[in-house]
Amino acid sequence: MQAHHDAFTMLKTFIGFGADDAENLKALAPLFASAGGAITDRFYERLAAEEEPSKLLEGQVDRLKATHARWMGELFAGEYEVPYFDNRWRIGLAHVRVGVKPHWVEAVMSFLRAEGLKAMADEIRDIDLLVARYASLVKILDLDLMIINLAYGEERLERLASFTGMSRKLLERCVNQAKR
Amino acid sequence: MSRSEEISKLLKNLSTTTPDIEAAAVVDNDGLLIASALPGDIEEDRVAAMSAALLGMSERIVRELGRGNFSLVMIRGTEGFTILARCGSEAVLTVLATSSAKLGLIFLDVTRAAKDIGRLIG
């Protein structure tokens, strides 16, 4: 797990995610505390209209919405260190466990980028402030996506290793040897 | 003589004493080549990874289907046989044999060589 924590730190540095971003995101917390519920509702309405995810939602919408709202709240909590990473990692594992395909995680990020900007533009009149805070939102969503997708990939490889009896190193070697 | 040299010697002896054995290699469980006496046109790294993968999967099948302890895997092609046997808990012996090979003798020699190599690897 240390290698993944290091990758997270490296990526934060690479995209320039720092204290200013943490402050920007904390400042957005009240806005998303009020607008987040409607965003969550709209996202789940869209999901329910899609055949594949709608099956996973059956009888669980309220619980999943609460989880989604908690996830969104944590985006704006201002803490983005190892516990944050570990929490997002668990989300990735949970997605594999229930059989959610990775593109639905990307869908929620895309949805929040678009809906988040609308909500922010309604409230923040200073264009420079809007741009700065939106940039921080985009960064944290990308970091979340990186962590969740990484956990997703790792868990799938772990399952393959467990099923086939092949070590992780061997699986990686097979991937590298399987040149097209 | 180093362990690597001893294993290479065992592989050479295997193909010398049993003419139907054309080539052999030893790889670790992660698919890394330990020693080989393979023809030059074979991509050793690919064969090493494939051997470890096939052995891992074969052991799972034996366990899943309640076939006792894993012994060896034999693959028959029109041009000959590929036989994989475990060398202790850490490595795999892959042997290529001709299509006319006397399998009883081959199995005996492969099993014996695998045990010897397993002892060397520890």
Tab-separated table of C-alpha atoms in Angstrom:
chain	number	residue	atom	x	y	z
A	1	MET	CA	0.000	0.000	0.000
A	2	GLN	CA	2.970	2.320	0.612
A	3	ALA	CA	3.661	2.429	-3.131
A	4	HIS	CA	0.102	3.593	-3.731
A	5	HIS	CA	0.356	6.241	-1.008
A	6	ASP	CA	3.567	7.420	-2.669
A	7	ALA	CA	1.849	7.538	-6.063
A	8	PHE	CA	-0.922	9.637	-4.516
A	9	THR	CA	1.621	12.080	-3.078
A	10	MET	CA	3.477	12.195	-6.384
A	11	LEU	CA	0.293	12.877	-8.320
A	12	LYS	CA	-0.775	15.624	-5.905
A	13	THR	CA	2.595	17.282	-6.428
A	14	PHE	CA	2.433	16.789	-10.177
A	15	ILE	CA	-0.976	18.430	-10.565
A	16	GLY	CA	-0.106	21.083	-8.006
A	17	PHE	CA	-2.688	20.110	-5.416
A	18	GLY	CA	-1.734	21.882	-2.217
A	19	ALA	CA	-2.861	23.928	0.743
A	20	ASP	CA	-4.594	26.501	-1.476
A	21	ASP	CA	-6.705	23.763	-2.993
A	22	ALA	CA	-7.575	22.392	0.434
A	23	GLU	CA	-8.703	25.882	1.456
A	24	ASN	CA	-10.690	26.344	-1.746
A	25	LEU	CA	-12.452	23.038	-1.229
A	26	LYS	CA	-13.233	23.778	2.405
A	27	ALA	CA	-14.716	27.083	1.298
A	28	LEU	CA	-16.984	25.185	-1.096
A	29	ALA	CA	-18.359	22.945	1.660
A	30	PRO	CA	-21.402	25.118	2.526
A	31	LEU	CA	-22.304	25.511	-1.148
A	32	PHE	CA	-22.233	21.773	-1.771
A	33	ALA	CA	-23.926	21.038	1.545
A	34	SER	CA	-26.948	22.869	0.181
A	35	ALA	CA	-26.661	22.032	-3.536
A	36	GLY	CA	-25.213	18.525	-3.162
A	37	GLY	CA	-28.488	16.803	-2.344
A	38	ALA	CA	-30.097	17.912	-5.602
A	39	ILE	CA	-26.964	16.909	-7.560
A	40	THR	CA	-27.049	13.463	-5.938
A	41	ASP	CA	-30.765	13.097	-6.723
A	42	ARG	CA	-30.236	14.009	-10.376
A	43	PHE	CA	-27.322	11.602	-10.692
A	44	TYR	CA	-29.310	8.696	-9.287
A	45	GLU	CA	-32.272	9.538	-11.509
A	46	ARG	CA	-29.955	9.260	-14.505
A	47	LEU	CA	-28.477	6.003	-13.232
A	48	ALA	CA	-31.928	4.531	-12.648
A	49	ALA	CA	-32.739	5.192	-16.297
A	50	GLU	CA	-29.814	3.034	-17.421
A	51	GLU	CA	-30.447	-0.693	-17.609
A	52	GLU	CA	-27.157	-1.968	-16.175
A	53	PRO	CA	-26.746	0.250	-13.083
A	54	SER	CA	-30.468	0.316	-12.384
A	55	LYS	CA	-30.266	-3.391	-11.464
A	56	LEU	CA	-27.637	-2.588	-8.848
A	57	LEU	CA	-29.772	0.205	-7.421
A	58	GLU	CA	-32.906	-1.849	-6.777
A	59	GLY	CA	-34.045	-1.406	-3.187
A	60	GLN	CA	-30.867	0.432	-2.276
A	61	VAL	CA	-31.294	3.938	-3.651
A	62	ASP	CA	-31.671	5.686	-0.280
A	63	ARG	CA	-28.664	3.935	1.202
A	64	LEU	CA	-26.528	4.620	-1.879
A	65	LYS	CA	-27.596	8.254	-1.961
A	66	ALA	CA	-26.509	8.607	1.668
A	67	THR	CA	-23.142	7.040	0.800
A	68	HIS	CA	-22.811	9.329	-2.192
A	69	ALA	CA	-23.650	12.391	-0.055
A	70	ARG	CA	-21.024	11.315	2.501
A	71	TRP	CA	-18.463	10.899	-0.274
A	72	MET	CA	-19.303	14.343	-1.608
A	73	GLY	CA	-19.053	15.858	1.874
A	74	GLU	CA	-15.571	14.397	2.286
A	75	LEU	CA	-14.481	16.110	-0.937
A	76	PHE	CA	-14.843	19.412	0.878
A	77	ALA	CA	-13.562	18.442	4.328
A	78	GLY	CA	-10.106	19.925	3.716
A	79	GLU	CA	-8.135	16.774	4.636
A	80	TYR	CA	-6.406	15.010	1.757
A	81	GLU	CA	-3.724	12.849	3.272
A	82	VAL	CA	-3.385	9.075	3.784
A	83	PRO	CA	-6.758	8.556	5.564
A	84	TYR	CA	-8.450	10.268	2.612
A	85	PHE	CA	-6.635	7.964	0.197
A	86	ASP	CA	-7.530	4.882	2.244
A	87	ASN	CA	-11.168	5.904	2.360
A	88	ARG	CA	-11.314	6.330	-1.441
A	89	TRP	CA	-9.478	3.027	-1.851
A	90	ARG	CA	-12.243	1.274	0.091
A	91	ILE	CA	-14.780	2.858	-2.253
A	92	GLY	CA	-12.947	1.305	-5.202
A	93	LEU	CA	-12.985	-2.116	-3.528
A	94	ALA	CA	-16.693	-1.772	-2.764
A	95	HIS	CA	-17.372	-1.062	-6.432
A	96	VAL	CA	-15.645	-4.292	-7.494
A	97	ARG	CA	-17.476	-6.228	-4.775
A	98	VAL	CA	-20.922	-5.171	-5.993
A	99	GLY	CA	-19.960	-5.373	-9.679
A	100	VAL	CA	-20.083	-1.696	-10.660
A	101	LYS	CA	-18.142	-1.183	-13.886
A	102	PRO	CA	-15.367	1.446	-13.743
A	103	HIS	CA	-16.973	3.737	-16.300
A	104	TRP	CA	-19.790	4.514	-13.867
A	105	VAL	CA	-17.227	5.997	-11.493
A	106	GLU	CA	-16.004	8.158	-14.342
A	107	ALA	CA	-19.627	9.064	-15.037
A	108	VAL	CA	-20.188	10.351	-11.517
A	109	MET	CA	-17.020	12.442	-11.721
A	110	SER	CA	-18.069	13.900	-15.060
A	111	PHE	CA	-21.534	14.585	-13.653
A	112	LEU	CA	-20.104	16.368	-10.647
A	113	ARG	CA	-17.715	18.429	-12.766
A	114	ALA	CA	-20.606	19.694	-14.870
A	115	GLU	CA	-23.224	20.021	-12.112
A	116	GLY	CA	-20.663	21.388	-9.670
A	117	LEU	CA	-19.705	24.165	-12.047
A	118	LYS	CA	-23.352	25.126	-12.507
A	119	ALA	CA	-23.924	25.261	-8.759
A	120	MET	CA	-20.758	27.266	-8.230
A	121	ALA	CA	-21.488	29.699	-11.059
A	122	ASP	CA	-24.877	30.409	-9.478
A	123	GLU	CA	-23.228	31.404	-6.210
A	124	ILE	CA	-19.755	32.765	-6.970
A	125	ARG	CA	-19.758	36.034	-8.900
A	126	ASP	CA	-16.038	36.731	-8.799
A	127	ILE	CA	-14.775	34.991	-11.914
A	128	ASP	CA	-11.212	34.604	-10.616
A	129	LEU	CA	-12.497	33.014	-7.429
A	130	LEU	CA	-14.818	30.783	-9.433
A	131	VAL	CA	-11.968	29.617	-11.656
A	132	ALA	CA	-9.641	28.978	-8.698
A	133	ARG	CA	-12.211	27.005	-6.725
A	134	TYR	CA	-13.384	25.079	-9.748
A	135	ALA	CA	-9.785	24.150	-10.537
A	136	SER	CA	-9.490	22.749	-7.005
A	137	LEU	CA	-12.704	20.787	-7.451
A	138	VAL	CA	-11.482	19.320	-10.733
A	139	LYS	CA	-8.185	18.338	-9.124
A	140	ILE	CA	-9.757	16.531	-6.191
A	141	LEU	CA	-12.219	14.733	-8.488
A	142	ASP	CA	-9.317	13.586	-10.661
A	143	LEU	CA	-7.415	12.421	-7.593
A	144	ASP	CA	-10.485	10.514	-6.425
A	145	LEU	CA	-10.820	8.927	-9.827
A	146	MET	CA	-7.173	7.907	-9.780
A	147	ILE	CA	-7.487	6.270	-6.367
A	148	ILE	CA	-10.765	4.498	-7.074
A	149	ASN	CA	-9.591	3.224	-10.464
A	150	LEU	CA	-6.283	2.107	-8.968
A	151	ALA	CA	-8.107	0.192	-6.223
A	152	TYR	CA	-10.418	-1.241	-8.855
A	153	GLY	CA	-7.535	-2.509	-10.972
A	154	GLU	CA	-5.631	-3.847	-7.975
A	155	GLU	CA	-8.633	-5.731	-6.653
A	156	ARG	CA	-9.320	-7.301	-10.038
A	157	LEU	CA	-5.691	-8.457	-10.280
A	158	GLU	CA	-5.830	-9.810	-6.726
A	159	ARG	CA	-8.912	-11.804	-7.616
A	160	LEU	CA	-7.279	-13.118	-10.773
A	161	ALA	CA	-4.178	-14.088	-8.777
A	162	SER	CA	-6.299	-15.856	-6.192
A	163	PHE	CA	-8.343	-17.688	-8.833
A	164	THR	CA	-5.473	-18.800	-11.045
A	165	GLY	CA	-2.862	-19.454	-8.379
A	166	MET	CA	-0.539	-17.064	-10.200
A	167	SER	CA	1.486	-14.585	-8.153
A	168	ARG	CA	0.981	-10.862	-8.685
A	169	LYS	CA	4.489	-10.598	-10.085
A	170	LEU	CA	3.726	-13.374	-12.546
A	171	LEU	CA	0.501	-11.685	-13.639
A	172	GLU	CA	2.369	-8.431	-14.234
A	173	ARG	CA	5.025	-10.372	-16.158
A	174	CYS	CA	2.352	-12.002	-18.331
A	175	VAL	CA	0.867	-8.573	-19.081
A	176	ASN	CA	4.303	-7.274	-20.072
A	177	GLN	CA	5.142	-10.374	-22.115
A	178	ALA	CA	1.844	-10.322	-23.987
A	179	LYS	CA	3.019	-7.870	-26.608
A	180	ARG	CA	0.714	-7.407	-29.540
B	1	MET	CA	30.102	-25.010	-8.802
B	2	SER	CA	27.317	-22.459	-8.213
B	3	ARG	CA	23.690	-23.492	-7.779
B	4	SER	CA	22.873	-22.007	-11.155
B	5	GLU	CA	25.632	-24.058	-12.774
B	6	GLU	CA	24.466	-27.199	-10.999
B	7	ILE	CA	20.905	-26.675	-12.239
B	8	SER	CA	22.148	-26.037	-15.785
B	9	LYS	CA	24.189	-29.232	-15.571
B	10	LEU	CA	21.135	-31.196	-14.439
B	11	LEU	CA	19.148	-29.821	-17.377
B	12	LYS	CA	21.891	-30.788	-19.823
B	13	ASN	CA	22.126	-34.272	-18.300
B	14	LEU	CA	18.384	-34.639	-18.678
B	15	SER	CA	18.504	-34.142	-22.446
B	16	THR	CA	21.739	-36.114	-22.816
B	17	THR	CA	20.592	-39.215	-20.945
B	18	THR	CA	17.083	-39.160	-22.405
B	19	PRO	CA	17.378	-38.461	-26.170
B	20	ASP	CA	13.633	-37.869	-26.488
B	21	ILE	CA	13.967	-34.837	-24.252
B	22	GLU	CA	14.829	-31.980	-26.598
B	23	ALA	CA	14.982	-29.036	-24.236
B	24	ALA	CA	14.268	-27.964	-20.675
B	25	ALA	CA	14.086	-24.893	-18.482
B	26	VAL	CA	13.597	-24.040	-14.818
B	27	VAL	CA	11.606	-20.954	-13.852
B	28	ASP	CA	10.493	-19.545	-10.516
B	29	ASN	CA	6.868	-19.135	-9.435
B	30	ASP	CA	6.889	-15.518	-10.612
B	31	GLY	CA	7.870	-16.591	-14.130
B	32	LEU	CA	11.536	-15.610	-13.980
B	33	LEU	CA	14.008	-17.876	-15.737
B	34	ILE	CA	16.414	-19.670	-13.388
B	35	ALA	CA	18.219	-21.873	-15.918
B	36	SER	CA	17.538	-23.096	-19.404
B	37	ALA	CA	18.633	-25.459	-22.134
B	38	LEU	CA	16.132	-24.254	-24.713
B	39	PRO	CA	16.662	-23.878	-28.481
B	40	GLY	CA	17.845	-20.428	-29.532
B	41	ASP	CA	14.681	-19.568	-31.453
B	42	ILE	CA	12.465	-19.800	-28.362
B	43	GLU	CA	11.671	-16.597	-26.474
B	44	GLU	CA	12.817	-17.734	-23.040
B	45	ASP	CA	11.104	-14.971	-21.070
B	46	ARG	CA	7.735	-15.703	-22.649
B	47	VAL	CA	8.090	-19.449	-22.091
B	48	ALA	CA	9.131	-18.810	-18.488
B	49	ALA	CA	6.039	-16.700	-17.764
B	50	MET	CA	3.751	-19.154	-19.557
B	51	SER	CA	5.213	-22.128	-17.691
B	52	ALA	CA	4.698	-20.544	-14.283
B	53	ALA	CA	1.188	-19.436	-15.262
B	54	LEU	CA	0.177	-22.863	-16.503
B	55	LEU	CA	1.586	-24.598	-13.460
B	56	GLY	CA	-0.203	-22.222	-11.071
B	57	MET	CA	-3.496	-22.783	-12.853
B	58	SER	CA	-2.956	-26.554	-13.023
B	59	GLU	CA	-2.359	-26.779	-9.289
B	60	ARG	CA	-5.608	-24.884	-8.703
B	61	ILE	CA	-7.517	-27.274	-10.964
B	62	VAL	CA	-6.114	-30.325	-9.189
B	63	ARG	CA	-7.150	-28.860	-5.838
B	64	GLU	CA	-10.551	-27.625	-7.049
B	65	LEU	CA	-11.446	-30.994	-8.543
B	66	GLY	CA	-10.195	-32.976	-5.560
B	67	ARG	CA	-7.445	-34.800	-7.481
B	68	GLY	CA	-5.040	-35.003	-4.554
B	69	ASN	CA	-1.545	-33.554	-4.769
B	70	PHE	CA	-0.356	-31.973	-7.987
B	71	SER	CA	2.158	-34.096	-9.903
B	72	LEU	CA	2.760	-32.765	-13.393
B	73	VAL	CA	1.133	-31.253	-16.475
B	74	MET	CA	1.475	-32.765	-19.911
B	75	ILE	CA	0.486	-30.978	-23.109
B	76	ARG	CA	0.439	-32.959	-26.327
B	77	GLY	CA	0.966	-31.254	-29.672
B	78	THR	CA	1.357	-32.813	-33.095
B	79	GLU	CA	5.121	-32.199	-32.923
B	80	GLY	CA	5.696	-33.405	-29.381
B	81	PHE	CA	5.026	-33.013	-25.702
B	82	THR	CA	5.498	-30.239	-23.166
B	83	ILE	CA	5.731	-31.433	-19.587
B	84	LEU	CA	5.745	-29.240	-16.500
B	85	ALA	CA	6.632	-30.457	-13.020
B	86	ARG	CA	7.095	-28.664	-9.744
B	87	CYS	CA	10.641	-28.338	-8.330
B	88	GLY	CA	10.002	-27.913	-4.616
B	89	SER	CA	7.684	-25.077	-3.675
B	90	GLU	CA	9.483	-22.295	-5.520
B	91	ALA	CA	10.089	-23.386	-9.110
B	92	VAL	CA	8.832	-25.215	-12.183
B	93	LEU	CA	10.640	-27.560	-14.577
B	94	THR	CA	9.495	-27.324	-18.195
B	95	VAL	CA	10.549	-30.096	-20.541
B	96	LEU	CA	10.036	-30.469	-24.296
B	97	ALA	CA	9.925	-34.042	-25.605
B	98	THR	CA	9.580	-35.554	-29.082
B	99	SER	CA	6.250	-36.905	-30.293
B	100	SER	CA	7.680	-40.453	-30.264
B	101	ALA	CA	8.922	-40.194	-26.666
B	102	LYS	CA	8.332	-43.107	-24.303
B	103	LEU	CA	6.258	-41.245	-21.764
B	104	GLY	CA	6.849	-43.631	-18.869
B	105	LEU	CA	10.574	-43.028	-19.072
B	106	ILE	CA	10.133	-39.310	-19.620
B	107	PHE	CA	7.877	-38.966	-16.541
B	108	LEU	CA	10.396	-40.883	-14.463
B	109	ASP	CA	13.313	-38.710	-15.566
B	110	VAL	CA	11.375	-35.460	-15.284
B	111	THR	CA	10.146	-36.303	-11.783
B	112	ARG	CA	13.642	-37.283	-10.674
B	113	ALA	CA	15.214	-34.134	-12.157
B	114	ALA	CA	12.505	-31.951	-10.624
B	115	LYS	CA	13.244	-33.410	-7.189
B	116	ASP	CA	16.991	-32.837	-7.607
B	117	ILE	CA	16.467	-29.243	-8.775
B	118	GLY	CA	13.998	-28.630	-5.956
B	119	ARG	CA	16.655	-29.732	-3.467
B	120	LEU	CA	19.186	-27.381	-5.033
B	121	ILE	CA	16.792	-24.448	-4.936
B	122	GLY	CA	15.823	-25.248	-1.378
